[in-house]
């Protein structure tokens, strides 16, 4: 069974600092997604990673995928308050999509 | 384009009542999905459809039924609502044969359902 583990579940950061969110999954996967969710809102797509070694960057966020280790990371560079949200990874395999529990990120001034 | 829309946005049901949630997409997508999100958790897949007239079970299908009679619509039904079905329901769609391969899943705004 496909399982997805995300850590940390809660993350409080100072503005300007760097940090990484980790996403481990249990079986081979077709692709991996990262989403952002603001309170009471829907999911906003950040990245779709398709192959081993894939790296994508958008602004202060960079995602990478290591399919051999079954690990994806979301790296935050020089955090700003606007990045405060919950971040989810999700793993897609054969029409089945499994989400991690989410990382609730709070960026403090 | 409206993208993915969901109807209704909010609903309160009594235990045992039935209801249908409607998801509509105007992107000519083949695949559609229904998820539920409980507080403090990630989304869990209820049912999905890979084309008009086809549906399949996801991770948590019990207590729900779905239908995809038209390509643009995906309906989620609760025949006899239970308090455990209190949740936020999200619909998503992906993949258009016309515009080519895209792995993005586009999510609707959600339906907040409370069962008392």
PDB file of N, CA, C and O in Angstrom, chain A residues 20-23 32 34 49 62-66 71-75:
ATOM      1  N   UNK A  20      13.965  22.972   5.156  1.00  0.00           N
ATOM      2  CA  UNK A  20      13.560  21.943   4.210  1.00  0.00           C
ATOM      3  C   UNK A  20      12.441  21.088   4.799  1.00  0.00           C
ATOM      4  O   UNK A  20      12.504  20.695   5.964  1.00  0.00           O
ATOM      5  N   UNK A  21      11.447  20.803   3.963  1.00  0.00           N
ATOM      6  CA  UNK A  21      10.369  19.883   4.313  1.00  0.00           C
ATOM      7  C   UNK A  21      10.624  18.586   3.549  1.00  0.00           C
ATOM      8  O   UNK A  21      10.981  18.613   2.371  1.00  0.00           O
ATOM      9  N   UNK A  22      10.419  17.462   4.231  1.00  0.00           N
ATOM     10  CA  UNK A  22      10.726  16.157   3.644  1.00  0.00           C
ATOM     11  C   UNK A  22       9.452  15.358   3.395  1.00  0.00           C
ATOM     12  O   UNK A  22       8.507  15.416   4.194  1.00  0.00           O
ATOM     13  N   UNK A  23       9.488  14.604   2.307  1.00  0.00           N
ATOM     14  CA  UNK A  23       8.348  13.777   1.934  1.00  0.00           C
ATOM     15  C   UNK A  23       8.879  12.398   1.524  1.00  0.00           C
ATOM     16  O   UNK A  23       9.569  12.275   0.499  1.00  0.00           O
ATOM     17  N   UNK A  32       5.244  13.004  -8.425  1.00  0.00           N
ATOM     18  CA  UNK A  32       5.074  13.570  -7.095  1.00  0.00           C
ATOM     19  C   UNK A  32       4.699  15.035  -7.221  1.00  0.00           C
ATOM     20  O   UNK A  32       5.268  15.760  -8.042  1.00  0.00           O
ATOM     21  N   UNK A  34       3.670  18.816  -5.181  1.00  0.00           N
ATOM     22  CA  UNK A  34       3.669  19.674  -4.008  1.00  0.00           C
ATOM     23  C   UNK A  34       2.562  20.710  -4.177  1.00  0.00           C
ATOM     24  O   UNK A  34       2.429  21.322  -5.247  1.00  0.00           O
ATOM     25  N   UNK A  49       6.750  16.744 -10.104  1.00  0.00           N
ATOM     26  CA  UNK A  49       8.074  16.166 -10.359  1.00  0.00           C
ATOM     27  C   UNK A  49       7.878  14.787 -10.980  1.00  0.00           C
ATOM     28  O   UNK A  49       7.167  13.950 -10.431  1.00  0.00           O
ATOM     29  N   UNK A  62      12.042  25.518  -3.775  1.00  0.00           N
ATOM     30  CA  UNK A  62      12.685  24.595  -4.703  1.00  0.00           C
ATOM     31  C   UNK A  62      12.344  23.173  -4.279  1.00  0.00           C
ATOM     32  O   UNK A  62      12.504  22.817  -3.110  1.00  0.00           O
ATOM     33  N   UNK A  63      11.885  22.371  -5.232  1.00  0.00           N
ATOM     34  CA  UNK A  63      11.520  20.990  -4.954  1.00  0.00           C
ATOM     35  C   UNK A  63      12.425  20.063  -5.733  1.00  0.00           C
ATOM     36  O   UNK A  63      12.824  20.349  -6.865  1.00  0.00           O
ATOM     37  N   UNK A  64      12.730  18.920  -5.117  1.00  0.00           N
ATOM     38  CA  UNK A  64      13.559  17.916  -5.778  1.00  0.00           C
ATOM     39  C   UNK A  64      12.993  16.530  -5.524  1.00  0.00           C
ATOM     40  O   UNK A  64      12.212  16.329  -4.594  1.00  0.00           O
ATOM     41  N   UNK A  65      13.410  15.592  -6.381  1.00  0.00           N
ATOM     42  CA  UNK A  65      12.894  14.236  -6.271  1.00  0.00           C
ATOM     43  C   UNK A  65      14.023  13.233  -6.428  1.00  0.00           C
ATOM     44  O   UNK A  65      14.796  13.296  -7.399  1.00  0.00           O
ATOM     45  N   UNK A  66      14.106  12.295  -5.495  1.00  0.00           N
ATOM     46  CA  UNK A  66      15.034  11.162  -5.569  1.00  0.00           C
ATOM     47  C   UNK A  66      14.186   9.903  -5.528  1.00  0.00           C
ATOM     48  O   UNK A  66      13.751   9.469  -4.463  1.00  0.00           O
ATOM     49  N   UNK A  71      12.170   9.844  -1.936  1.00  0.00           N
ATOM     50  CA  UNK A  71      12.206  11.042  -1.103  1.00  0.00           C
ATOM     51  C   UNK A  71      12.099  12.271  -1.985  1.00  0.00           C
ATOM     52  O   UNK A  71      12.765  12.378  -3.024  1.00  0.00           O
ATOM     53  N   UNK A  72      11.249  13.193  -1.552  1.00  0.00           N
ATOM     54  CA  UNK A  72      11.197  14.505  -2.180  1.00  0.00           C
ATOM     55  C   UNK A  72      11.401  15.552  -1.095  1.00  0.00           C
ATOM     56  O   UNK A  72      11.029  15.339   0.060  1.00  0.00           O
ATOM     57  N   UNK A  73      12.022  16.654  -1.475  1.00  0.00           N
ATOM     58  CA  UNK A  73      12.228  17.742  -0.527  1.00  0.00           C
ATOM     59  C   UNK A  73      11.671  19.033  -1.099  1.00  0.00           C
ATOM     60  O   UNK A  73      11.670  19.247  -2.325  1.00  0.00           O
ATOM     61  N   UNK A  74      11.189  19.892  -0.215  1.00  0.00           N
ATOM     62  CA  UNK A  74      10.755  21.239  -0.571  1.00  0.00           C
ATOM     63  C   UNK A  74      11.608  22.183   0.260  1.00  0.00           C
ATOM     64  O   UNK A  74      11.488  22.227   1.482  1.00  0.00           O
ATOM     65  N   UNK A  75      12.494  22.894  -0.409  1.00  0.00           N
ATOM     66  CA  UNK A  75      13.423  23.775   0.286  1.00  0.00           C
ATOM     67  C   UNK A  75      12.931  25.213   0.205  1.00  0.00           C
ATOM     68  O   UNK A  75      12.556  25.693  -0.874  1.00  0.00           O
TER      69      UNK A  75
END
